mmCIF file of C-alpha atoms and ligand atoms in Angstrom:
data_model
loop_
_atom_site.group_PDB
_atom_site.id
_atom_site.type_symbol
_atom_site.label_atom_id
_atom_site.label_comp_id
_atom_site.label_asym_id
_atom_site.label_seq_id
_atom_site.Cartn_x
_atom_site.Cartn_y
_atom_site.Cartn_z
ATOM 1 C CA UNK D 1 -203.307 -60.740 54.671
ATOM 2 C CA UNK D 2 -203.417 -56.917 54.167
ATOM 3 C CA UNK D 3 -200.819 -54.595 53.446
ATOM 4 C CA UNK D 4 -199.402 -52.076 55.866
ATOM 5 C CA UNK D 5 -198.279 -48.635 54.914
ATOM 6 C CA UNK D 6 -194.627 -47.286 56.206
ATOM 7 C CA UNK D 7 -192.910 -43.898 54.974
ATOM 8 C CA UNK D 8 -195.351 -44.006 52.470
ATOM 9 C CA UNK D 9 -194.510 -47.162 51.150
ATOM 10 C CA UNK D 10 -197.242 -50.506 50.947
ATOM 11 C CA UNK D 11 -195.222 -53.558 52.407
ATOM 12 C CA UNK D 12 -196.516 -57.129 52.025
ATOM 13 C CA UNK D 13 -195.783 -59.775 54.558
ATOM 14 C CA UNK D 14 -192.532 -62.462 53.145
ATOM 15 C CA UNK D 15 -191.931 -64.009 56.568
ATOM 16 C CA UNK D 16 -194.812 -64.595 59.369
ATOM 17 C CA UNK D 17 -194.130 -64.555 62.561
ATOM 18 C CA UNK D 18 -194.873 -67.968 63.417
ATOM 19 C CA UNK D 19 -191.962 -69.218 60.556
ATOM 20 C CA UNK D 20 -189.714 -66.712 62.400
ATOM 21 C CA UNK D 21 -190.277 -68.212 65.807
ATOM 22 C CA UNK D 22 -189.778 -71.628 64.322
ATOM 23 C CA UNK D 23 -186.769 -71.005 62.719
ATOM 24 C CA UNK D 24 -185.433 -69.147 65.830
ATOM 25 C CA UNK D 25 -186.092 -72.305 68.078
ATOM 26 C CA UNK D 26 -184.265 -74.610 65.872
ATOM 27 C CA UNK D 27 -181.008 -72.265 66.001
ATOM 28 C CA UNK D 28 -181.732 -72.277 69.560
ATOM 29 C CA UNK D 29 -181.364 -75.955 69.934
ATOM 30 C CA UNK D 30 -178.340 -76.080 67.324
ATOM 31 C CA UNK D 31 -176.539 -73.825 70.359
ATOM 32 C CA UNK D 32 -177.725 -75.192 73.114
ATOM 33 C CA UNK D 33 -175.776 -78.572 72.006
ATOM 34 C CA UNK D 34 -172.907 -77.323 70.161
ATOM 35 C CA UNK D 35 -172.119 -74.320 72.662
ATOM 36 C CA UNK D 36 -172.626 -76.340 75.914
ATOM 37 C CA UNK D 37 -170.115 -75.847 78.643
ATOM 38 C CA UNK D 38 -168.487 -73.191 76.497
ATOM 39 C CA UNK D 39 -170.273 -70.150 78.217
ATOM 40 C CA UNK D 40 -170.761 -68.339 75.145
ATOM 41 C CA UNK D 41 -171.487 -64.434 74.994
ATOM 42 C CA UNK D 42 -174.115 -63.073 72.467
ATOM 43 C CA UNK D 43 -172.889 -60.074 70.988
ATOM 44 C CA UNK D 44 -175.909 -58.663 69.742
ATOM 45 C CA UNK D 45 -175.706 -55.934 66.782
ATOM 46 C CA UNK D 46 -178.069 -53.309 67.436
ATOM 47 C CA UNK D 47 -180.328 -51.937 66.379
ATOM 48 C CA UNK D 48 -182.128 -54.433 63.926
ATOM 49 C CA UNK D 49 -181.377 -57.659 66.053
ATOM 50 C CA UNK D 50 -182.947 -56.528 69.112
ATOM 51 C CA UNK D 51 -186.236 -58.738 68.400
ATOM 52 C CA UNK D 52 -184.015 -61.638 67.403
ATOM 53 C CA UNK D 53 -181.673 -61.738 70.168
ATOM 54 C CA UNK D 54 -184.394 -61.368 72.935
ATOM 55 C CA UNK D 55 -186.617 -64.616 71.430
ATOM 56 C CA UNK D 56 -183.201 -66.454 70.784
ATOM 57 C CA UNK D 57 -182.076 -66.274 73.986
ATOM 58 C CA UNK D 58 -185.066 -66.901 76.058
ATOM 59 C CA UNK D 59 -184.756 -70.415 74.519
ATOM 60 C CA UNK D 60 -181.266 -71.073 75.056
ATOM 61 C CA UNK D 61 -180.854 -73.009 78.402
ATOM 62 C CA UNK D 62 -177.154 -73.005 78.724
ATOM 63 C CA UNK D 63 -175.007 -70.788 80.550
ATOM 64 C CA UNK D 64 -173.970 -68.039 78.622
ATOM 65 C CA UNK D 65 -173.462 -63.646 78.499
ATOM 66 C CA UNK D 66 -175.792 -61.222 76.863
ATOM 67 C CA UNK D 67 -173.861 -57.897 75.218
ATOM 68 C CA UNK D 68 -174.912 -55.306 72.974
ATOM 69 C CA UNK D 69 -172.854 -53.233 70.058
ATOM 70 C CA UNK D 70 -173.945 -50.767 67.782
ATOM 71 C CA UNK D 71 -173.141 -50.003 64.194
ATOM 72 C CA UNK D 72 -174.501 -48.355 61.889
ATOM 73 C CA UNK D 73 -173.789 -48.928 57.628
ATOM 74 C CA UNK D 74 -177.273 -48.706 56.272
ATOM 75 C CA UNK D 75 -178.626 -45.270 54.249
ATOM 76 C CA UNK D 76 -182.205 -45.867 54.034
ATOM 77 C CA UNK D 77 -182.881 -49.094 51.621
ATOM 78 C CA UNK D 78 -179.208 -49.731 50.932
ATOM 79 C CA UNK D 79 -176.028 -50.743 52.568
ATOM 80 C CA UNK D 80 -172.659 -48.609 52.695
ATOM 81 C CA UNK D 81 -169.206 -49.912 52.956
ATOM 82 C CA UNK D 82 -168.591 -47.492 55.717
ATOM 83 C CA UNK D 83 -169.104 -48.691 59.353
ATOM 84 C CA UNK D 84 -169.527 -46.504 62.488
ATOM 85 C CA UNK D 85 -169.107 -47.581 65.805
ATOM 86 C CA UNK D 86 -171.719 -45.868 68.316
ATOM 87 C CA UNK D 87 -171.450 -48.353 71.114
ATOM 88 C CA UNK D 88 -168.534 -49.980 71.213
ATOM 89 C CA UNK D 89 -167.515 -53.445 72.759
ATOM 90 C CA UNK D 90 -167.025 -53.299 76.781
ATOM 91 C CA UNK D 91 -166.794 -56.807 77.817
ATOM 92 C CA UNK D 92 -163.560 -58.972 78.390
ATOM 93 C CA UNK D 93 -163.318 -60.857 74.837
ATOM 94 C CA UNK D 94 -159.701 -62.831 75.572
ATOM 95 C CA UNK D 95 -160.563 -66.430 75.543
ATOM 96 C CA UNK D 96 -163.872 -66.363 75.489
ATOM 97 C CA UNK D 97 -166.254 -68.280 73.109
ATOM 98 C CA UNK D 98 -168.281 -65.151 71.236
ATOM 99 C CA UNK D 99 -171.180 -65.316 69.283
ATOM 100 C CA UNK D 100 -172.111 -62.145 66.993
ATOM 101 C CA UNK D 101 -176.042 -62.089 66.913
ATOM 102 C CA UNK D 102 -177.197 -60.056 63.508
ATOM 103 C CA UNK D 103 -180.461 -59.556 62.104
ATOM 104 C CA UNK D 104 -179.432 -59.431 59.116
ATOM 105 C CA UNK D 105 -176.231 -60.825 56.497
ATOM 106 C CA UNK D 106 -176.494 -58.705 53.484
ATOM 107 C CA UNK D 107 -173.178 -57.884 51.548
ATOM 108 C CA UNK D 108 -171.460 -59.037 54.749
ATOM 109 C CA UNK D 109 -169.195 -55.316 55.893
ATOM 110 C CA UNK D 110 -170.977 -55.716 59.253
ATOM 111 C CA UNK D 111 -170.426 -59.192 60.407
ATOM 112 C CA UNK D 112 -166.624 -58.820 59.113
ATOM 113 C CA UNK D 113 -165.729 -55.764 61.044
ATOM 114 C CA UNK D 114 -166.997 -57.048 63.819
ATOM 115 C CA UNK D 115 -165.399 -60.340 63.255
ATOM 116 C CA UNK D 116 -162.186 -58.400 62.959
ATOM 117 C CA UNK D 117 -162.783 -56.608 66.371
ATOM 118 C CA UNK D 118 -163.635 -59.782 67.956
ATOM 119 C CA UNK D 119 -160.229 -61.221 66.715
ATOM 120 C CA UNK D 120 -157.866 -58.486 67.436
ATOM 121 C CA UNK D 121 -159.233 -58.775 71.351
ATOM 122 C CA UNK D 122 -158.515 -62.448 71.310
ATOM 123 C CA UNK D 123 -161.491 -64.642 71.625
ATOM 124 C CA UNK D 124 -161.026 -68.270 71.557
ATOM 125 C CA UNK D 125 -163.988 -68.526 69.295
ATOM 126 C CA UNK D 126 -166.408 -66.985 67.175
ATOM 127 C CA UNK D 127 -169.746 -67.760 65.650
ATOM 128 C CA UNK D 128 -172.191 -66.032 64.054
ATOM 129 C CA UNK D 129 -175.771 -66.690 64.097
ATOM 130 C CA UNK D 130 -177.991 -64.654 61.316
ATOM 131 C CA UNK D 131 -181.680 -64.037 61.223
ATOM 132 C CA UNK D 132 -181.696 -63.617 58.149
ATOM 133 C CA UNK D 133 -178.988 -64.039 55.055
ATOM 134 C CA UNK D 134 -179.187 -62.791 51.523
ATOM 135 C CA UNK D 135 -176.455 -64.824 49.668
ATOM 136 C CA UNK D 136 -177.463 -62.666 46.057
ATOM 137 C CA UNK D 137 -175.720 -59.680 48.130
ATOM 138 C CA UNK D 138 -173.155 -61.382 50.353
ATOM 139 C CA UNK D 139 -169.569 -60.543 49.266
ATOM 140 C CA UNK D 140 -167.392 -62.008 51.951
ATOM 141 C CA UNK D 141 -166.409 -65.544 52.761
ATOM 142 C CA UNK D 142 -166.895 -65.965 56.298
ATOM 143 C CA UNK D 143 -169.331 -68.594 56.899
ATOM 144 C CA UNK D 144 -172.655 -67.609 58.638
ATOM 145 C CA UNK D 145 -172.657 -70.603 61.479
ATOM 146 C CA UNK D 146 -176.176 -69.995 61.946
ATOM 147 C CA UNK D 147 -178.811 -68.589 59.537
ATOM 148 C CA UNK D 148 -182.344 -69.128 60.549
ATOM 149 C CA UNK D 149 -183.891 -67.772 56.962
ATOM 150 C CA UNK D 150 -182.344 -67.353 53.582
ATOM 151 C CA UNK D 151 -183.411 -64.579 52.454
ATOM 152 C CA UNK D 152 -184.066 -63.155 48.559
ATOM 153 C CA UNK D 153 -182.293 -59.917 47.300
ATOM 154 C CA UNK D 154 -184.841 -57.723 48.517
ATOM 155 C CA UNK D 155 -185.403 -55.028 50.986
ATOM 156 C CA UNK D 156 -187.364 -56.405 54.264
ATOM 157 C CA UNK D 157 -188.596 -54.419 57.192
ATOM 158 C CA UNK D 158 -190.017 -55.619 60.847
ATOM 159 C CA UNK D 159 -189.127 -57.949 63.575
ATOM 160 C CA UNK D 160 -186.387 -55.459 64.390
ATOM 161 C CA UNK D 161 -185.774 -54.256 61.084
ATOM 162 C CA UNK D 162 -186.634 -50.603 59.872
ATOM 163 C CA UNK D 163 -187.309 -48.625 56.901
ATOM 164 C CA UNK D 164 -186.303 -44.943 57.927
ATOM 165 C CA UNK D 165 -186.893 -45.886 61.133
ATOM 166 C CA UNK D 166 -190.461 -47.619 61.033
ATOM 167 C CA UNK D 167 -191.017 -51.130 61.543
ATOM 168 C CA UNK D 168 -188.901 -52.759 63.931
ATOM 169 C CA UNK D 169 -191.983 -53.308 66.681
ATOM 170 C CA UNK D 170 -193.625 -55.279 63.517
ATOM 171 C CA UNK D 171 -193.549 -59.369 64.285
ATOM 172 C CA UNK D 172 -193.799 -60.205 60.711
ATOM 173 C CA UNK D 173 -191.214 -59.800 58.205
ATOM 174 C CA UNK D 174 -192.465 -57.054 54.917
ATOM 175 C CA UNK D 175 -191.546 -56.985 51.686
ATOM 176 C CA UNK D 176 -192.210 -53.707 49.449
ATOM 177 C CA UNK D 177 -194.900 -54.604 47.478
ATOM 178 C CA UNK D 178 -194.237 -52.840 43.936
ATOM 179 C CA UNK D 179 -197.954 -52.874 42.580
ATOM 180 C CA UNK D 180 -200.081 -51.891 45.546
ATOM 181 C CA UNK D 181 -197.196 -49.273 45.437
ATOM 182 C CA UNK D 182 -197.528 -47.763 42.262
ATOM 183 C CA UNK D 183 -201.399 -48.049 43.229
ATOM 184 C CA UNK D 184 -200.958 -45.924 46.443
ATOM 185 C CA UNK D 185 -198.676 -43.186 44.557
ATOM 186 C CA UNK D 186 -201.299 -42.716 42.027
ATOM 187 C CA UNK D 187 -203.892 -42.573 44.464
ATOM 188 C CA UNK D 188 -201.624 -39.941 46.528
ATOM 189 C CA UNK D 189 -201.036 -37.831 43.104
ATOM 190 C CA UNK D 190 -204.989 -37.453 42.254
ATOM 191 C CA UNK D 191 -205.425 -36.926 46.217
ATOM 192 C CA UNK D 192 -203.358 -33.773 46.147
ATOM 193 C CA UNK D 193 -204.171 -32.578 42.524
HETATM 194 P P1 LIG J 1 -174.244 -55.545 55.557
HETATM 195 O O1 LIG J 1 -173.150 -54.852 56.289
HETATM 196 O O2 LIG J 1 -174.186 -57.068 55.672
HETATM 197 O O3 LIG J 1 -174.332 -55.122 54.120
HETATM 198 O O4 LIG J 1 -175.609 -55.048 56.158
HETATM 199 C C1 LIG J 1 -175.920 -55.354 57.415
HETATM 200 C C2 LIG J 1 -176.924 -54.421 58.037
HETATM 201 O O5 LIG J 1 -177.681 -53.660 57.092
HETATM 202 C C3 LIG J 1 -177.943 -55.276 58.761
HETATM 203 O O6 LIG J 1 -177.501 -55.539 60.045
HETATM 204 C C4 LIG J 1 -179.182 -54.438 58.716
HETATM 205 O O7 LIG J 1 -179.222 -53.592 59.834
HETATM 206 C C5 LIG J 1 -179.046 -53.664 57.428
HETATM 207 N N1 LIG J 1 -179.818 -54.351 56.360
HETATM 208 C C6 LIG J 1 -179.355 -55.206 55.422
HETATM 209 N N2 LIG J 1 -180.353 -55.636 54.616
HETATM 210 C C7 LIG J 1 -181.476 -55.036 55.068
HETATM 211 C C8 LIG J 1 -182.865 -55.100 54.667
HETATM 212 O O8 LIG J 1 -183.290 -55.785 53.741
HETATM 213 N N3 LIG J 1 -183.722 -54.334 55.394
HETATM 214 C C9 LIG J 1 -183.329 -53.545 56.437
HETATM 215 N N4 LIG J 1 -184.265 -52.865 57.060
HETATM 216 N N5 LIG J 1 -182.038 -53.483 56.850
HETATM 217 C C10 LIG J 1 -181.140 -54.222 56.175
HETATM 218 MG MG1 LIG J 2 -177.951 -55.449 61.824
#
């Protein structure tokens, strides 16, 4: 499989998109019996879990809410313990059964702030369902409820996730492939010599 080139970068496929979709539909089904008649609503984190949310829910047959948040925390290839809130939550959260829909668990800041939101408006319950979950770089202790795909300590770009804002239409998960790297910035240095 070749290599694609983002921000200058050469990126190796880790995750195809035919393990992602399988992994998806088994969370799927985990939901569809544990969440029955509990009317869940997906809280989905945007940006990166746009892809993620869209193919989970398409496959979950219960009755249930769609909603949307934004954060932001990352600074290029590594995460910050500062969150912003750009979109904030606008749905009533008292009572109800909520589950936070990230692309990604990585030293956890996310998922607990908005765990911490989700509390202080009173919902009955919440759950959190992960694309992915790096436990090398997870520093909390709430427990991801679902994870479709552990995930090594690296930096991964497509299926919703970006690198500088690249990548997220990608339906394959990327790796940064260090060799064909150091390759392309020699290549790049003679190039402009
Ligand atoms: P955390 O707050 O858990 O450290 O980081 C969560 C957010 O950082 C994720 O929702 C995701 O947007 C971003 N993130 C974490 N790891 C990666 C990664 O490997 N690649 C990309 N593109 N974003 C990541
Ligand atoms: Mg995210």
């Amino acid at each position: 499989m070749s290599n694609i080139i983002l921000g200058g970068h050469s990126f190796k496929i880790k995750i195809t998109s035919s393990e992602i979709q399988k992994a998806v539909s088994d969370i799927a089904k985990q939901i569809n019996t544990d969440l029955k008649n509990k009317n869940p609503l997906f809280l989905c984190v945007l940006n990166g879990s746009f892809m993620f949310v869209a193919d989970l829910v398409k496959q979950v047959k219960i009755e249930c809410g769609v909603s949307f948040v934004k954060l932001s925390s990352y600074e290029e290839t590594s995460s910050t313990a500062q969150i912003k809130e750009l979109i904030g939550i606008n749905e009533v959260i008292k009572g109800r059964t909520v589950v936070i829909v990230e692309d990604i668990v990585d030293t956890g800041e996310t998922i607990e702030f908005v765990y911490n939101q989700l509390k202080k408006l009173d919902a009955a319950e919440i759950k959190i369902a992960s694309l992915l979950f790096k436990p090398e770089a997870y520093l909390k202790s709430l427990p991801i409820d679902y994870t479709a795909i552990v995930a090594p300590n690296d930096f991964l770009v497509g299926y919703g996730l970006d690198y500088k804002g690249h990548g997220r239409n990608l339906t394959d998960i990327y790796v940064l492939d260090y060799e064909a790297d150091e390759k392309l910035k020699r290549k790049t240095k003679k190039i402009n010599k």
